[in-house]
CSV table of C-alpha atoms in Angstrom, one decimal:
chain,number,residue,atom,x,y,z
A,1,MET,CA,-15.2,-31.6,25.4
A,2,GLY,CA,-13.1,-33.0,22.5
A,3,GLU,CA,-12.4,-29.6,20.9
A,4,ALA,CA,-10.5,-26.7,22.5
A,5,LYS,CA,-11.6,-23.1,21.9
A,6,PHE,CA,-8.5,-21.3,20.9
A,7,ASP,CA,-9.5,-17.7,21.6
A,8,LEU,CA,-7.0,-15.0,22.6
A,9,HIS,CA,-8.0,-11.6,24.2
A,10,TRP,CA,-6.0,-8.5,23.2
A,11,ILE,CA,-4.4,-8.7,26.7
A,12,ASP,CA,-3.0,-12.1,25.8
A,13,TYR,CA,-1.7,-10.8,22.5
A,14,THR,CA,0.0,-7.8,24.2
A,15,ILE,CA,1.8,-10.1,26.7
A,16,VAL,CA,3.2,-12.2,23.7
A,17,LEU,CA,4.2,-9.0,21.8
A,18,VAL,CA,5.9,-7.6,24.8
A,19,TYR,CA,7.9,-10.8,25.1
A,20,PHE,CA,9.0,-10.7,21.5
A,21,VAL,CA,10.1,-7.0,21.8
A,22,ALA,CA,12.0,-7.8,25.1
A,23,VAL,CA,14.1,-10.6,23.7
A,24,ILE,CA,15.1,-8.6,20.6
A,25,ALA,CA,15.9,-5.6,22.8
A,26,HIS,CA,18.1,-7.7,25.0
A,27,GLY,CA,20.0,-9.0,21.9
A,28,LEU,CA,20.6,-5.5,20.8
A,29,TYR,CA,21.8,-4.5,24.3
A,30,VAL,CA,24.3,-7.4,24.5
A,31,SER,CA,25.6,-6.8,21.0
A,32,ARG,CA,26.8,-3.3,22.1
A,33,LYS,CA,28.8,-4.8,25.0
A,34,LEU,CA,30.5,-7.6,23.0
A,35,GLU,CA,34.2,-7.5,22.7
A,36,GLY,CA,36.1,-9.0,19.8
A,37,GLY,CA,37.2,-12.6,19.5
A,38,ALA,CA,35.5,-15.9,18.7
A,39,ASP,CA,35.5,-17.0,22.4
A,40,SER,CA,33.7,-13.8,23.4
A,41,TYR,CA,30.9,-14.4,20.8
A,42,PHE,CA,30.6,-18.2,20.8
A,43,LEU,CA,31.5,-19.0,24.4
A,44,ALA,CA,30.5,-15.8,26.2
A,45,GLY,CA,34.2,-15.2,27.0
A,46,ARG,CA,34.3,-18.4,29.1
A,47,SER,CA,32.8,-16.4,31.9
A,48,LEU,CA,29.4,-18.1,32.5
A,49,PRO,CA,28.2,-18.7,36.2
A,50,TRP,CA,26.5,-21.9,37.2
A,51,TYR,CA,23.0,-20.6,37.3
A,52,LEU,CA,23.0,-19.2,33.8
A,53,ILE,CA,24.5,-22.5,32.6
A,54,GLY,CA,21.8,-24.5,34.4
A,55,PHE,CA,18.8,-22.5,33.3
A,56,SER,CA,20.1,-22.3,29.7
A,57,LEU,CA,20.6,-26.1,29.6
A,58,PHE,CA,17.1,-26.7,30.9
A,59,ALA,CA,15.4,-24.1,28.6
A,60,SER,CA,17.3,-25.4,25.5
A,61,ASN,CA,16.2,-28.9,26.2
A,62,MET,CA,12.6,-28.0,26.8
A,63,SER,CA,11.7,-27.1,23.2
A,64,GLY,CA,8.3,-26.5,21.9
A,65,SER,CA,8.1,-30.1,20.8
A,66,SER,CA,9.0,-31.2,24.4
A,67,PHE,CA,6.4,-28.8,25.8
A,68,VAL,CA,3.7,-30.2,23.6
A,69,GLY,CA,5.1,-33.7,23.2
A,70,LEU,CA,5.6,-34.6,26.9
A,71,MET,CA,2.0,-33.7,27.8
A,72,GLY,CA,0.8,-35.5,24.7
A,73,GLY,CA,3.0,-38.5,25.4
A,74,SER,CA,1.7,-38.7,29.0
A,75,TYR,CA,-1.9,-38.4,27.7
A,76,ASP,CA,-1.3,-41.3,25.4
A,77,ASN,CA,1.2,-43.5,27.4
A,78,GLY,CA,1.0,-42.3,31.0
A,79,VAL,CA,3.6,-41.7,33.7
A,80,ALA,CA,6.2,-43.8,32.0
A,81,MET,CA,7.0,-40.6,29.9
A,82,PHE,CA,8.9,-39.4,32.9
A,83,ASN,CA,11.6,-41.9,32.3
A,84,TYR,CA,12.9,-39.5,29.7
A,85,GLU,CA,13.3,-36.8,32.3
A,86,TRP,CA,14.8,-38.5,35.3
A,87,THR,CA,17.4,-40.4,33.2
A,88,ALA,CA,18.5,-37.0,31.9
A,89,ALA,CA,19.3,-36.0,35.5
A,90,PHE,CA,21.3,-39.2,36.0
A,91,VAL,CA,23.3,-38.6,32.8
A,92,LEU,CA,24.0,-35.0,33.7
A,93,ILE,CA,25.5,-36.1,37.1
A,94,LEU,CA,27.9,-38.5,35.3
A,95,PHE,CA,28.7,-35.8,32.7
A,96,ALA,CA,29.6,-33.3,35.4
A,97,ILE,CA,31.8,-35.7,37.3
A,98,PHE,CA,33.6,-37.6,34.5
A,99,ILE,CA,33.3,-35.9,31.1
A,100,LEU,CA,33.2,-32.1,31.6
A,101,PRO,CA,36.6,-31.9,33.4
A,102,SER,CA,38.3,-33.4,30.3
A,103,PHE,CA,36.5,-30.9,28.0
A,104,LEU,CA,37.5,-27.9,30.1
A,105,ARG,CA,41.1,-29.0,30.6
A,106,ALA,CA,41.5,-29.2,26.9
A,107,ARG,CA,40.1,-25.6,26.4
A,108,ILE,CA,38.1,-26.8,23.4
A,109,GLY,CA,35.5,-24.6,21.7
A,110,THR,CA,33.6,-27.4,20.2
A,111,VAL,CA,33.0,-31.1,21.0
A,112,PRO,CA,34.4,-32.3,17.6
A,113,GLU,CA,37.6,-30.4,18.5
A,114,PHE,CA,38.1,-32.8,21.3
A,115,LEU,CA,38.1,-35.7,18.8
A,116,GLU,CA,41.0,-34.0,16.9
A,117,GLU,CA,42.9,-33.8,20.2
A,118,ARG,CA,42.4,-37.6,20.7
A,119,TYR,CA,42.4,-38.9,17.2
A,120,ASP,CA,42.8,-36.8,14.0
A,121,VAL,CA,41.2,-33.9,12.0
A,122,ARG,CA,39.1,-36.2,9.9
A,123,SER,CA,37.2,-37.5,12.9
A,124,ARG,CA,36.7,-33.9,14.0
A,125,ARG,CA,35.2,-32.7,10.7
A,126,ALA,CA,33.1,-35.9,10.2
A,127,PHE,CA,31.5,-35.6,13.6
A,128,SER,CA,31.1,-31.8,13.2
A,129,LEU,CA,29.3,-32.2,9.9
A,130,PHE,CA,27.0,-34.9,11.4
A,131,THR,CA,26.2,-32.6,14.4
A,132,ILE,CA,25.4,-29.7,12.1
A,133,MET,CA,23.0,-31.8,10.0
A,134,ALA,CA,21.4,-33.2,13.2
A,135,ILE,CA,20.9,-29.7,14.6
A,136,LEU,CA,19.3,-28.5,11.3
A,137,PHE,CA,17.1,-31.4,10.5
A,138,ILE,CA,16.2,-32.7,14.0
A,139,ASP,CA,16.5,-30.0,16.6
A,140,THR,CA,15.6,-26.9,14.5
A,141,ALA,CA,13.1,-28.5,12.3
A,142,GLY,CA,11.2,-30.2,15.2
A,143,ALA,CA,11.1,-27.0,17.3
A,144,LEU,CA,9.9,-24.8,14.3
A,145,TYR,CA,7.2,-27.3,13.3
A,146,ALA,CA,5.8,-27.8,16.8
A,147,GLY,CA,5.9,-24.1,17.5
A,148,GLY,CA,4.4,-23.1,14.2
A,149,LEU,CA,1.7,-25.7,14.5
A,150,VAL,CA,0.5,-24.5,17.9
A,151,ILE,CA,0.9,-20.8,17.2
A,152,SER,CA,-1.0,-21.0,13.9
A,153,ASN,CA,-3.8,-22.9,15.6
A,154,VAL,CA,-4.2,-20.6,18.6
A,155,THR,CA,-4.0,-17.3,16.7
A,156,GLY,CA,-6.0,-18.1,13.6
A,157,TYR,CA,-4.3,-15.2,11.8
A,158,LEU,CA,-1.0,-17.0,10.8
A,159,ASN,CA,-0.7,-20.0,8.7
A,160,LEU,CA,2.0,-22.7,9.6
A,161,TRP,CA,4.7,-21.3,7.4
A,162,THR,CA,4.2,-17.7,8.5
A,163,ALA,CA,4.3,-18.7,12.1
A,164,ILE,CA,7.5,-20.6,11.5
A,165,ALA,CA,9.1,-17.7,9.7
A,166,VAL,CA,8.3,-15.3,12.5
A,167,LEU,CA,9.7,-17.6,15.2
A,168,ALA,CA,12.9,-18.1,13.1
A,169,LEU,CA,13.3,-14.4,12.5
A,170,VAL,CA,13.0,-13.3,16.1
A,171,ALA,CA,15.3,-16.0,17.4
A,172,GLY,CA,17.8,-15.4,14.7
A,173,ILE,CA,17.9,-11.6,15.3
A,174,TYR,CA,18.9,-11.8,19.0
A,175,THR,CA,21.1,-14.8,18.6
A,176,ILE,CA,23.1,-13.3,15.7
A,177,LEU,CA,23.4,-9.9,17.6
A,178,GLY,CA,24.4,-11.2,21.0
A,179,GLY,CA,26.0,-14.6,20.6
A,180,LEU,CA,26.1,-17.0,23.5
A,181,SER,CA,25.9,-14.2,26.0
A,182,ALA,CA,22.5,-13.2,24.7
A,183,VAL,CA,21.4,-16.8,24.4
A,184,VAL,CA,22.1,-17.8,28.0
A,185,VAL,CA,20.5,-14.8,29.6
A,186,THR,CA,17.5,-15.0,27.4
A,187,ASP,CA,17.2,-18.8,28.1
A,188,THR,CA,17.3,-18.0,31.8
A,189,VAL,CA,14.3,-15.7,31.6
A,190,GLN,CA,12.6,-18.1,29.2
A,191,ALA,CA,13.2,-21.0,31.7
A,192,LEU,CA,11.6,-19.1,34.5
A,193,LEU,CA,8.7,-18.2,32.3
A,194,LEU,CA,8.3,-21.8,31.2
A,195,ILE,CA,8.3,-23.1,34.8
A,196,ALA,CA,5.8,-20.4,36.0
A,197,GLY,CA,3.4,-21.0,33.1
A,198,ALA,CA,3.5,-24.8,33.4
A,199,ALA,CA,3.1,-24.6,37.2
A,200,VAL,CA,0.0,-22.4,36.8
A,201,LEU,CA,-1.4,-24.8,34.3
A,202,PHE,CA,-0.9,-27.8,36.6
A,203,TRP,CA,-2.4,-26.1,39.6
A,204,ILE,CA,-5.6,-24.9,37.8
A,205,GLY,CA,-5.9,-28.3,36.1
A,206,LEU,CA,-5.6,-30.1,39.5
A,207,ASN,CA,-8.3,-28.0,41.0
A,208,GLU,CA,-10.5,-28.6,38.0
A,209,ILE,CA,-10.5,-32.4,38.5
A,210,GLY,CA,-11.1,-32.1,42.2
A,211,GLY,CA,-7.6,-32.2,43.7
A,212,TRP,CA,-4.7,-34.6,44.1
A,213,GLN,CA,-6.8,-37.5,45.4
A,214,GLU,CA,-8.8,-37.6,42.1
A,215,LEU,CA,-5.7,-37.5,39.8
A,216,PHE,CA,-5.5,-41.2,39.1
A,217,VAL,CA,-9.1,-42.1,39.5
A,218,GLY,CA,-10.4,-43.5,36.2
A,219,ILE,CA,-6.8,-43.5,34.7
A,220,PRO,CA,-6.0,-47.0,33.1
A,221,GLU,CA,-3.8,-49.1,35.3
A,222,GLU,CA,-1.0,-49.3,32.7
A,223,LYS,CA,-0.7,-45.5,32.6
A,224,GLN,CA,-0.1,-45.1,36.3
A,225,HIS,CA,3.3,-46.9,36.5
A,226,LEU,CA,6.7,-45.4,35.9
A,227,ILE,CA,8.4,-48.8,35.3
A,228,LEU,CA,6.6,-51.0,32.8
A,229,PRO,CA,7.0,-54.7,32.2
A,230,ALA,CA,9.4,-56.1,29.6
A,231,SER,CA,6.5,-57.0,27.4
A,232,ASP,CA,5.2,-53.4,27.1
A,233,ASP,CA,5.1,-52.0,23.6
A,234,PHE,CA,5.9,-48.4,24.5
A,235,LEU,CA,8.8,-48.4,27.0
A,236,PRO,CA,9.6,-51.7,28.7
A,237,TRP,CA,12.0,-51.5,31.6
A,238,THR,CA,14.7,-53.1,29.5
A,239,GLY,CA,14.5,-50.1,27.1
A,240,LEU,CA,15.6,-47.7,29.8
A,241,TRP,CA,19.2,-48.6,29.0
A,242,GLY,CA,18.6,-47.3,25.5
A,243,VAL,CA,17.1,-44.0,26.9
A,244,VAL,CA,20.2,-43.6,29.1
A,245,LEU,CA,22.5,-44.2,26.1
A,246,LEU,CA,20.6,-41.7,24.0
A,247,GLY,CA,21.0,-39.3,26.9
A,248,PHE,CA,24.7,-39.6,26.9
A,249,TYR,CA,24.8,-38.5,23.3
A,250,TYR,CA,22.4,-35.6,23.9
A,251,TRP,CA,23.8,-34.3,27.1
A,252,SER,CA,27.5,-35.2,26.8
A,253,ILE,CA,28.7,-34.9,23.2
A,254,ASN,CA,26.0,-32.8,21.5
A,255,GLN,CA,27.3,-29.3,20.8
A,256,PHE,CA,23.7,-28.0,20.9
A,257,VAL,CA,23.8,-28.7,24.7
A,258,VAL,CA,27.4,-28.9,25.8
A,259,GLN,CA,28.3,-25.4,24.5
A,260,ARG,CA,26.9,-23.7,27.7
A,261,THR,CA,29.3,-25.7,29.9
A,262,LEU,CA,32.2,-25.0,27.6
A,263,GLY,CA,31.6,-21.3,28.3
A,264,ALA,CA,31.9,-21.8,32.1
A,265,LYS,CA,34.2,-19.5,34.0
A,266,ASP,CA,35.8,-22.6,35.6
A,267,LEU,CA,35.2,-26.3,36.2
A,268,ARG,CA,33.3,-25.8,39.5
A,269,GLU,CA,30.8,-23.4,37.8
A,270,GLY,CA,30.3,-25.8,34.9
A,271,GLN,CA,29.8,-28.8,37.1
A,272,ILE,CA,27.3,-27.1,39.4
A,273,GLY,CA,25.5,-25.7,36.3
A,274,ALA,CA,25.1,-29.2,34.8
A,275,LEU,CA,23.9,-30.6,38.2
A,276,PHE,CA,21.4,-27.7,38.5
A,277,ALA,CA,20.1,-28.5,35.1
A,278,GLY,CA,19.5,-32.1,36.1
A,279,PHE,CA,17.8,-30.9,39.2
A,280,LEU,CA,15.4,-28.8,37.1
A,281,LYS,CA,14.4,-31.9,35.1
A,282,ILE,CA,12.8,-33.6,38.1
A,283,PRO,CA,9.9,-31.2,38.6
A,284,ASN,CA,8.8,-31.9,35.0
A,285,LEU,CA,6.8,-34.7,36.5
A,286,PHE,CA,4.4,-32.0,37.8
A,287,LEU,CA,5.0,-29.5,35.0
A,288,MET,CA,4.7,-31.7,32.0
A,289,ILE,CA,3.7,-35.3,32.8
A,290,LEU,CA,0.8,-35.1,35.2
A,291,PRO,CA,-0.9,-32.3,33.2
A,292,GLY,CA,-1.2,-34.9,30.4
A,293,LEU,CA,-3.1,-37.2,32.8
A,294,ILE,CA,-5.3,-34.2,33.8
A,295,ALA,CA,-6.1,-33.6,30.1
A,296,LEU,CA,-6.9,-37.3,29.7
A,297,LYS,CA,-9.5,-37.0,32.5
A,298,LEU,CA,-11.0,-33.9,31.2
A,299,TYR,CA,-10.8,-34.5,27.5
A,300,PRO,CA,-10.7,-38.3,26.8
A,301,ASP,CA,-11.6,-37.9,23.2
A,302,LEU,CA,-9.1,-35.5,21.8
A,303,GLU,CA,-8.4,-35.9,18.0
A,304,THR,CA,-4.6,-36.3,18.8
A,305,PRO,CA,-2.7,-36.5,22.0
A,306,ASP,CA,-0.6,-33.4,21.0
A,307,LEU,CA,-3.7,-31.3,21.6
A,308,ALA,CA,-3.5,-32.0,25.3
A,309,PHE,CA,-1.5,-28.9,26.0
A,310,PRO,CA,-3.3,-26.3,24.0
A,311,THR,CA,-6.7,-27.7,25.0
A,312,LEU,CA,-5.8,-27.4,28.7
A,313,ALA,CA,-4.4,-23.9,28.2
A,314,PHE,CA,-7.3,-22.4,26.4
A,315,ASP,CA,-10.2,-24.2,28.2
A,316,LEU,CA,-9.0,-23.6,31.7
A,317,MET,CA,-6.8,-20.5,31.7
A,318,PRO,CA,-8.4,-17.0,32.3
A,319,ILE,CA,-7.6,-14.0,30.0
A,320,GLY,CA,-4.0,-12.8,30.6
A,321,VAL,CA,-2.8,-16.2,31.9
A,322,ARG,CA,-3.4,-17.6,28.4
A,323,GLY,CA,-0.9,-15.0,27.2
A,324,LEU,CA,1.5,-16.2,29.8
A,325,ILE,CA,1.1,-19.8,28.7
A,326,ILE,CA,1.6,-18.9,25.0
A,327,ALA,CA,4.6,-16.8,26.0
A,328,ALA,CA,6.0,-19.8,27.9
A,329,LEU,CA,5.5,-22.0,24.9
A,330,ILE,CA,7.1,-19.6,22.6
A,331,ALA,CA,9.9,-19.2,25.2
A,332,ALA,CA,10.5,-23.0,25.0
A,333,ILE,CA,10.6,-22.9,21.2
A,334,MET,CA,12.9,-20.0,21.0
A,335,SER,CA,15.3,-21.4,23.6
A,336,SER,CA,15.8,-24.4,21.4
A,337,LEU,CA,16.1,-22.3,18.2
A,338,ASP,CA,18.6,-19.9,19.6
A,339,SER,CA,20.7,-22.8,21.0
A,340,ALA,CA,20.5,-24.6,17.7
A,341,MET,CA,21.6,-21.6,15.7
A,342,ASN,CA,24.4,-20.6,18.0
A,343,SER,CA,25.8,-24.1,18.2
A,344,ALA,CA,25.6,-24.7,14.5
A,345,SER,CA,27.3,-21.4,13.7
A,346,THR,CA,30.0,-22.3,16.3
A,347,LEU,CA,30.7,-25.6,14.6
A,348,VAL,CA,30.9,-24.0,11.1
A,349,VAL,CA,33.2,-21.3,12.2
A,350,LYS,CA,35.5,-23.2,14.6
A,351,ASP,CA,35.7,-26.5,12.8
A,352,PHE,CA,35.7,-25.4,9.2
A,353,VAL,CA,36.3,-21.6,8.7
A,354,GLU,CA,39.0,-20.9,11.3
A,355,PRO,CA,41.2,-23.9,10.3
A,356,ILE,CA,41.0,-22.8,6.6
A,357,TRP,CA,41.7,-19.2,7.6
A,358,ARG,CA,44.8,-20.3,9.6
A,359,VAL,CA,46.1,-22.4,6.7
A,360,ASN,CA,45.7,-19.4,4.3
A,361,GLU,CA,47.4,-17.1,6.9
A,362,ILE,CA,50.4,-19.4,7.1
A,363,ALA,CA,50.6,-19.6,3.3
A,364,ARG,CA,50.5,-15.8,3.0
A,365,SER,CA,53.2,-15.5,5.6
A,366,GLY,CA,55.4,-17.9,3.7
A,367,TRP,CA,54.9,-16.1,0.4
A,368,ALA,CA,55.7,-12.7,2.1
A,369,ALA,CA,58.9,-14.2,3.6
A,370,SER,CA,60.1,-15.5,0.3
């Protein structure tokens, strides 16, 4: 059972096609309701409720690389992969209590703008440029590659580059048309789809191996523990401090993530949204981590751990549900892409274009007065 049969029925293709059409239609709908102003486009008019913030934070984080990578990571390294999830919930609690109030009081549009408030414009532009490069070459590139790889494999009709182009095009259309308003609502739908698809996959996989009591039978001892000894090569318990520090960058000062909370209608909504996102990370133990162990029991000889997700999906799922799983994967990918594109464009406009435009306006006003 080392190879998965990646066969899709026309019903599965229809489900995926309907998904693509729906997200583009929503972008068109939101674009007709947008009012003028950068805050309206980039920060949804600072009117986001907590539930949209929470679901959007969760969906943006759960990219295609996370969807595939977490299952593959647990297949290869065991339950310790969950340390990357629960530490995120811990960081989001601290972010909501101590950091977000300062951001919202300052009425900033970007995280680098806060650095200018505290230090100077050079620190703002340097950090903004660094964040843009990180979004392009880490967040966007990783999501596109993981998504293109899986989609090209499961369809058989698209090569890697064509699959990447289609994903980028669809995500780009509704993000450009609707701004953050389109992104957060679409992310919410995509988060629900992701949770539903992963839950179905876990339930069917658990039944396939004989139930909960059989889950850890035959699994190597070192893969059954959340906290590993200091001598471990993968993630020793001493390394958890590094995971937490990385989480502070990702969840607290990364525009890619923080932008949703900057669009909150008030501090309370932003804080509850961040806490809600942290709560949504905890069930990933069942949605992403344990399915990797199920794949290890069913397919111990996979060519690469990253095949754990597609192998489970296409070996166990019936027709129609396969389409739901693929739509969930595409949802995860596109949530990361729309967030990346929206946040990168926000940084470019607010940290570079708007300041230059204001300087030119002042200069023109001076010339007119003279």
